[in-house]
Amino acid sequence: MGQVTATAERTIDAPADTVRTLVADYAETRPKILTDAYRDYAVTEGGTGAGTVATWKLQATSKRVRDVAATVTEPKPGTIVETDANSSMVTTWTVTEAGDKSTVRIETTWQGAGGIGGFFEKTFAPGGLKRIYDGVLDNLEKVATA
């Protein structure tokens, strides 16, 4: 079993403070930026930043659906961490200033399967998740620059 990591990054033409606020808004903004890969999204506690608990189904492939129950922490300003109670998956959203713009990075890590299944997971899952995150970042950019 090895660690698997998937990342996506985008520079958005909006101030970092604006984008940080949008990323931390699980009640209003998050449903607007999620793609069709996310189903049954719900906020069960909180709704903004640390202390939020949200659930969803992530359709990673046609056969692979992951039930996520994420608890949100903010270890430092501009960093949102979603820790899944149902698996080893941890997703970190980092928003940093890039002049008058902002750079948003989404990074997800988890402990992959062992054996041949783990090989395929480590080989193909990061690219699939990156494609999903690219869609989320497209939507975040549209909301942030509207």
PDB file of N, CA, C and O in Angstrom, residues 6-10 30 32-39 56-66 68 82 89 91 93 106-108 110 124-140:
ATOM      1  N   ALA A   6      -3.040  13.299  -5.906  1.00  0.00           N
ATOM      2  CA  ALA A   6      -3.591  13.946  -7.095  1.00  0.00           C
ATOM      3  C   ALA A   6      -3.613  15.448  -6.845  1.00  0.00           C
ATOM      4  O   ALA A   6      -4.017  15.883  -5.761  1.00  0.00           O
ATOM      5  N   THR A   7      -3.192  16.237  -7.837  1.00  0.00           N
ATOM      6  CA  THR A   7      -3.179  17.687  -7.660  1.00  0.00           C
ATOM      7  C   THR A   7      -3.700  18.389  -8.903  1.00  0.00           C
ATOM      8  O   THR A   7      -3.614  17.868 -10.022  1.00  0.00           O
ATOM      9  N   ALA A   8      -4.228  19.578  -8.674  1.00  0.00           N
ATOM     10  CA  ALA A   8      -4.617  20.488  -9.754  1.00  0.00           C
ATOM     11  C   ALA A   8      -4.380  21.898  -9.234  1.00  0.00           C
ATOM     12  O   ALA A   8      -4.509  22.162  -8.029  1.00  0.00           O
ATOM     13  N   GLU A   9      -4.020  22.786 -10.145  1.00  0.00           N
ATOM     14  CA  GLU A   9      -3.705  24.156  -9.741  1.00  0.00           C
ATOM     15  C   GLU A   9      -4.146  25.119 -10.817  1.00  0.00           C
ATOM     16  O   GLU A   9      -4.111  24.794 -12.007  1.00  0.00           O
ATOM     17  N   ARG A  10      -4.550  26.311 -10.392  1.00  0.00           N
ATOM     18  CA  ARG A  10      -5.039  27.316 -11.339  1.00  0.00           C
ATOM     19  C   ARG A  10      -4.765  28.701 -10.772  1.00  0.00           C
ATOM     20  O   ARG A  10      -4.942  28.938  -9.591  1.00  0.00           O
ATOM     21  N   ARG A  30     -19.840  26.200  -2.649  1.00  0.00           N
ATOM     22  CA  ARG A  30     -19.385  24.852  -3.018  1.00  0.00           C
ATOM     23  C   ARG A  30     -20.373  24.127  -3.933  1.00  0.00           C
ATOM     24  O   ARG A  30     -19.962  23.557  -4.937  1.00  0.00           O
ATOM     25  N   LYS A  32     -22.198  25.328  -6.149  1.00  0.00           N
ATOM     26  CA  LYS A  32     -22.129  25.958  -7.464  1.00  0.00           C
ATOM     27  C   LYS A  32     -20.891  25.529  -8.251  1.00  0.00           C
ATOM     28  O   LYS A  32     -20.900  25.582  -9.480  1.00  0.00           O
ATOM     29  N   ILE A  33     -19.823  25.156  -7.549  1.00  0.00           N
ATOM     30  CA  ILE A  33     -18.579  24.860  -8.265  1.00  0.00           C
ATOM     31  C   ILE A  33     -18.334  23.369  -8.474  1.00  0.00           C
ATOM     32  O   ILE A  33     -17.463  22.996  -9.258  1.00  0.00           O
ATOM     33  N   LEU A  34     -19.082  22.524  -7.775  1.00  0.00           N
ATOM     34  CA  LEU A  34     -18.895  21.082  -7.946  1.00  0.00           C
ATOM     35  C   LEU A  34     -19.381  20.635  -9.326  1.00  0.00           C
ATOM     36  O   LEU A  34     -20.353  21.167  -9.849  1.00  0.00           O
ATOM     37  N   THR A  35     -18.716  19.641  -9.880  1.00  0.00           N
ATOM     38  CA  THR A  35     -19.083  19.114 -11.191  1.00  0.00           C
ATOM     39  C   THR A  35     -20.047  17.937 -11.027  1.00  0.00           C
ATOM     40  O   THR A  35     -20.390  17.544  -9.908  1.00  0.00           O
ATOM     41  N   ASP A  36     -20.418  17.337 -12.153  1.00  0.00           N
ATOM     42  CA  ASP A  36     -21.314  16.179 -12.145  1.00  0.00           C
ATOM     43  C   ASP A  36     -20.698  14.959 -11.464  1.00  0.00           C
ATOM     44  O   ASP A  36     -21.406  13.995 -11.180  1.00  0.00           O
ATOM     45  N   ALA A  37     -19.397  14.979 -11.207  1.00  0.00           N
ATOM     46  CA  ALA A  37     -18.744  13.862 -10.518  1.00  0.00           C
ATOM     47  C   ALA A  37     -19.160  13.798  -9.046  1.00  0.00           C
ATOM     48  O   ALA A  37     -18.939  12.785  -8.384  1.00  0.00           O
ATOM     49  N   TYR A  38     -19.774  14.868  -8.543  1.00  0.00           N
ATOM     50  CA  TYR A  38     -20.218  14.929  -7.148  1.00  0.00           C
ATOM     51  C   TYR A  38     -21.731  14.771  -7.107  1.00  0.00           C
ATOM     52  O   TYR A  38     -22.455  15.459  -7.826  1.00  0.00           O
ATOM     53  N   ARG A  39     -22.189  13.875  -6.227  1.00  0.00           N
ATOM     54  CA  ARG A  39     -23.635  13.665  -6.065  1.00  0.00           C
ATOM     55  C   ARG A  39     -23.993  13.742  -4.588  1.00  0.00           C
ATOM     56  O   ARG A  39     -23.151  13.493  -3.726  1.00  0.00           O
ATOM     57  N   TRP A  56     -20.767  13.803   0.520  1.00  0.00           N
ATOM     58  CA  TRP A  56     -21.066  13.686  -0.894  1.00  0.00           C
ATOM     59  C   TRP A  56     -20.597  12.338  -1.402  1.00  0.00           C
ATOM     60  O   TRP A  56     -19.856  11.629  -0.743  1.00  0.00           O
ATOM     61  N   LYS A  57     -21.058  12.010  -2.586  1.00  0.00           N
ATOM     62  CA  LYS A  57     -20.575  10.827  -3.299  1.00  0.00           C
ATOM     63  C   LYS A  57     -19.724  11.337  -4.449  1.00  0.00           C
ATOM     64  O   LYS A  57     -20.181  12.165  -5.229  1.00  0.00           O
ATOM     65  N   LEU A  58     -18.500  10.832  -4.539  1.00  0.00           N
ATOM     66  CA  LEU A  58     -17.598  11.207  -5.615  1.00  0.00           C
ATOM     67  C   LEU A  58     -17.533  10.059  -6.611  1.00  0.00           C
ATOM     68  O   LEU A  58     -17.080   8.969  -6.285  1.00  0.00           O
ATOM     69  N   GLN A  59     -18.037  10.324  -7.811  1.00  0.00           N
ATOM     70  CA  GLN A  59     -18.030   9.328  -8.888  1.00  0.00           C
ATOM     71  C   GLN A  59     -16.714   9.475  -9.622  1.00  0.00           C
ATOM     72  O   GLN A  59     -16.593  10.204 -10.602  1.00  0.00           O
ATOM     73  N   ALA A  60     -15.685   8.773  -9.133  1.00  0.00           N
ATOM     74  CA  ALA A  60     -14.338   8.913  -9.692  1.00  0.00           C
ATOM     75  C   ALA A  60     -14.232   8.275 -11.074  1.00  0.00           C
ATOM     76  O   ALA A  60     -13.555   8.797 -11.954  1.00  0.00           O
ATOM     77  N   THR A  61     -14.889   7.149 -11.257  1.00  0.00           N
ATOM     78  CA  THR A  61     -14.947   6.475 -12.561  1.00  0.00           C
ATOM     79  C   THR A  61     -16.360   5.924 -12.716  1.00  0.00           C
ATOM     80  O   THR A  61     -17.172   6.024 -11.802  1.00  0.00           O
ATOM     81  N   SER A  62     -16.633   5.279 -13.837  1.00  0.00           N
ATOM     82  CA  SER A  62     -17.971   4.727 -14.028  1.00  0.00           C
ATOM     83  C   SER A  62     -18.299   3.654 -12.994  1.00  0.00           C
ATOM     84  O   SER A  62     -19.456   3.431 -12.678  1.00  0.00           O
ATOM     85  N   LYS A  63     -17.277   3.002 -12.459  1.00  0.00           N
ATOM     86  CA  LYS A  63     -17.497   1.930 -11.485  1.00  0.00           C
ATOM     87  C   LYS A  63     -17.112   2.308 -10.059  1.00  0.00           C
ATOM     88  O   LYS A  63     -17.466   1.589  -9.126  1.00  0.00           O
ATOM     89  N   ARG A  64     -16.385   3.398  -9.870  1.00  0.00           N
ATOM     90  CA  ARG A  64     -15.838   3.733  -8.554  1.00  0.00           C
ATOM     91  C   ARG A  64     -16.532   4.947  -7.969  1.00  0.00           C
ATOM     92  O   ARG A  64     -16.412   6.052  -8.475  1.00  0.00           O
ATOM     93  N   VAL A  65     -17.316   4.715  -6.890  1.00  0.00           N
ATOM     94  CA  VAL A  65     -17.985   5.789  -6.164  1.00  0.00           C
ATOM     95  C   VAL A  65     -17.457   5.779  -4.735  1.00  0.00           C
ATOM     96  O   VAL A  65     -17.435   4.734  -4.084  1.00  0.00           O
ATOM     97  N   ARG A  66     -17.031   6.939  -4.270  1.00  0.00           N
ATOM     98  CA  ARG A  66     -16.502   7.050  -2.914  1.00  0.00           C
ATOM     99  C   ARG A  66     -17.477   7.886  -2.092  1.00  0.00           C
ATOM    100  O   ARG A  66     -17.826   9.002  -2.485  1.00  0.00           O
ATOM    101  N   VAL A  68     -17.955  10.218   0.812  1.00  0.00           N
ATOM    102  CA  VAL A  68     -17.076  11.103   1.562  1.00  0.00           C
ATOM    103  C   VAL A  68     -17.868  11.769   2.682  1.00  0.00           C
ATOM    104  O   VAL A  68     -18.982  12.250   2.464  1.00  0.00           O
ATOM    105  N   GLU A  82      -9.814  19.102   4.167  1.00  0.00           N
ATOM    106  CA  GLU A  82     -10.992  18.232   4.278  1.00  0.00           C
ATOM    107  C   GLU A  82     -10.500  16.821   4.576  1.00  0.00           C
ATOM    108  O   GLU A  82      -9.820  16.218   3.750  1.00  0.00           O
ATOM    109  N   MET A  89      -8.460   9.508   2.893  1.00  0.00           N
ATOM    110  CA  MET A  89      -8.381  10.631   1.966  1.00  0.00           C
ATOM    111  C   MET A  89      -8.371  11.974   2.687  1.00  0.00           C
ATOM    112  O   MET A  89      -9.217  12.248   3.543  1.00  0.00           O
ATOM    113  N   THR A  91      -7.963  16.109   1.541  1.00  0.00           N
ATOM    114  CA  THR A  91      -7.869  17.081   0.454  1.00  0.00           C
ATOM    115  C   THR A  91      -7.532  18.433   1.047  1.00  0.00           C
ATOM    116  O   THR A  91      -8.203  18.903   1.963  1.00  0.00           O
ATOM    117  N   TRP A  93      -6.961  22.443   0.143  1.00  0.00           N
ATOM    118  CA  TRP A  93      -7.140  23.577  -0.752  1.00  0.00           C
ATOM    119  C   TRP A  93      -6.229  24.681  -0.239  1.00  0.00           C
ATOM    120  O   TRP A  93      -6.335  25.073   0.932  1.00  0.00           O
ATOM    121  N   ILE A 106      -5.384  22.357  -5.347  1.00  0.00           N
ATOM    122  CA  ILE A 106      -6.126  21.283  -4.674  1.00  0.00           C
ATOM    123  C   ILE A 106      -5.218  20.058  -4.708  1.00  0.00           C
ATOM    124  O   ILE A 106      -4.769  19.649  -5.772  1.00  0.00           O
ATOM    125  N   GLU A 107      -4.969  19.493  -3.532  1.00  0.00           N
ATOM    126  CA  GLU A 107      -4.146  18.284  -3.453  1.00  0.00           C
ATOM    127  C   GLU A 107      -4.847  17.260  -2.581  1.00  0.00           C
ATOM    128  O   GLU A 107      -5.233  17.564  -1.460  1.00  0.00           O
ATOM    129  N   THR A 108      -5.014  16.067  -3.104  1.00  0.00           N
ATOM    130  CA  THR A 108      -5.640  14.977  -2.370  1.00  0.00           C
ATOM    131  C   THR A 108      -4.645  13.835  -2.241  1.00  0.00           C
ATOM    132  O   THR A 108      -4.005  13.455  -3.218  1.00  0.00           O
ATOM    133  N   TRP A 110      -4.169   9.821  -0.324  1.00  0.00           N
ATOM    134  CA  TRP A 110      -4.798   8.698   0.369  1.00  0.00           C
ATOM    135  C   TRP A 110      -3.879   7.495   0.273  1.00  0.00           C
ATOM    136  O   TRP A 110      -2.976   7.458  -0.546  1.00  0.00           O
ATOM    137  N   PHE A 124      -3.436   5.524 -12.544  1.00  0.00           N
ATOM    138  CA  PHE A 124      -4.531   6.185 -13.240  1.00  0.00           C
ATOM    139  C   PHE A 124      -5.382   7.121 -12.388  1.00  0.00           C
ATOM    140  O   PHE A 124      -5.937   8.084 -12.917  1.00  0.00           O
ATOM    141  N   ALA A 125      -5.509   6.878 -11.096  1.00  0.00           N
ATOM    142  CA  ALA A 125      -6.394   7.700 -10.258  1.00  0.00           C
ATOM    143  C   ALA A 125      -5.981   9.167 -10.196  1.00  0.00           C
ATOM    144  O   ALA A 125      -6.851  10.051 -10.265  1.00  0.00           O
ATOM    145  N   PRO A 126      -4.689   9.488 -10.072  1.00  0.00           N
ATOM    146  CA  PRO A 126      -4.331  10.913 -10.005  1.00  0.00           C
ATOM    147  C   PRO A 126      -4.780  11.711 -11.234  1.00  0.00           C
ATOM    148  O   PRO A 126      -5.277  12.835 -11.092  1.00  0.00           O
ATOM    149  N   GLY A 127      -4.642  11.149 -12.423  1.00  0.00           N
ATOM    150  CA  GLY A 127      -5.075  11.849 -13.632  1.00  0.00           C
ATOM    151  C   GLY A 127      -6.576  12.033 -13.684  1.00  0.00           C
ATOM    152  O   GLY A 127      -7.072  13.090 -14.077  1.00  0.00           O
ATOM    153  N   GLY A 128      -7.314  10.997 -13.267  1.00  0.00           N
ATOM    154  CA  GLY A 128      -8.773  11.095 -13.245  1.00  0.00           C
ATOM    155  C   GLY A 128      -9.252  12.145 -12.262  1.00  0.00           C
ATOM    156  O   GLY A 128     -10.147  12.945 -12.568  1.00  0.00           O
ATOM    157  N   LEU A 129      -8.644  12.165 -11.083  1.00  0.00           N
ATOM    158  CA  LEU A 129      -9.041  13.147 -10.073  1.00  0.00           C
ATOM    159  C   LEU A 129      -8.632  14.552 -10.503  1.00  0.00           C
ATOM    160  O   LEU A 129      -9.367  15.514 -10.277  1.00  0.00           O
ATOM    161  N   LYS A 130      -7.488  14.679 -11.149  1.00  0.00           N
ATOM    162  CA  LYS A 130      -7.064  15.990 -11.654  1.00  0.00           C
ATOM    163  C   LYS A 130      -8.088  16.524 -12.652  1.00  0.00           C
ATOM    164  O   LYS A 130      -8.427  17.720 -12.619  1.00  0.00           O
ATOM    165  N   ARG A 131      -8.606  15.676 -13.533  1.00  0.00           N
ATOM    166  CA  ARG A 131      -9.623  16.122 -14.492  1.00  0.00           C
ATOM    167  C   ARG A 131     -10.875  16.622 -13.760  1.00  0.00           C
ATOM    168  O   ARG A 131     -11.462  17.640 -14.149  1.00  0.00           O
ATOM    169  N   ILE A 132     -11.270  15.918 -12.711  1.00  0.00           N
ATOM    170  CA  ILE A 132     -12.425  16.356 -11.920  1.00  0.00           C
ATOM    171  C   ILE A 132     -12.124  17.717 -11.292  1.00  0.00           C
ATOM    172  O   ILE A 132     -12.935  18.647 -11.351  1.00  0.00           O
ATOM    173  N   TYR A 133     -10.946  17.853 -10.696  1.00  0.00           N
ATOM    174  CA  TYR A 133     -10.573  19.112 -10.045  1.00  0.00           C
ATOM    175  C   TYR A 133     -10.428  20.254 -11.041  1.00  0.00           C
ATOM    176  O   TYR A 133     -10.743  21.403 -10.725  1.00  0.00           O
ATOM    177  N   ASP A 134      -9.956  19.968 -12.255  1.00  0.00           N
ATOM    178  CA  ASP A 134      -9.880  21.013 -13.272  1.00  0.00           C
ATOM    179  C   ASP A 134     -11.269  21.587 -13.550  1.00  0.00           C
ATOM    180  O   ASP A 134     -11.430  22.794 -13.735  1.00  0.00           O
ATOM    181  N   GLY A 135     -12.280  20.727 -13.569  1.00  0.00           N
ATOM    182  CA  GLY A 135     -13.650  21.197 -13.748  1.00  0.00           C
ATOM    183  C   GLY A 135     -14.127  22.047 -12.584  1.00  0.00           C
ATOM    184  O   GLY A 135     -14.791  23.073 -12.772  1.00  0.00           O
ATOM    185  N   VAL A 136     -13.782  21.638 -11.376  1.00  0.00           N
ATOM    186  CA  VAL A 136     -14.143  22.417 -10.182  1.00  0.00           C
ATOM    187  C   VAL A 136     -13.454  23.781 -10.235  1.00  0.00           C
ATOM    188  O   VAL A 136     -14.071  24.813  -9.946  1.00  0.00           O
ATOM    189  N   LEU A 137     -12.180  23.802 -10.615  1.00  0.00           N
ATOM    190  CA  LEU A 137     -11.450  25.071 -10.706  1.00  0.00           C
ATOM    191  C   LEU A 137     -12.007  25.952 -11.820  1.00  0.00           C
ATOM    192  O   LEU A 137     -12.057  27.184 -11.671  1.00  0.00           O
ATOM    193  N   ASP A 138     -12.446  25.355 -12.926  1.00  0.00           N
ATOM    194  CA  ASP A 138     -13.133  26.129 -13.977  1.00  0.00           C
ATOM    195  C   ASP A 138     -14.341  26.843 -13.389  1.00  0.00           C
ATOM    196  O   ASP A 138     -14.548  28.042 -13.615  1.00  0.00           O
ATOM    197  N   ASN A 139     -15.141  26.104 -12.636  1.00  0.00           N
ATOM    198  CA  ASN A 139     -16.351  26.666 -12.038  1.00  0.00           C
ATOM    199  C   ASN A 139     -16.031  27.709 -10.974  1.00  0.00           C
ATOM    200  O   ASN A 139     -16.709  28.746 -10.888  1.00  0.00           O
ATOM    201  N   LEU A 140     -14.990  27.460 -10.169  1.00  0.00           N
ATOM    202  CA  LEU A 140     -14.581  28.442  -9.162  1.00  0.00           C
ATOM    203  C   LEU A 140     -14.137  29.729  -9.840  1.00  0.00           C
ATOM    204  O   LEU A 140     -14.491  30.833  -9.387  1.00  0.00           O
TER     205      LEU A 140
END
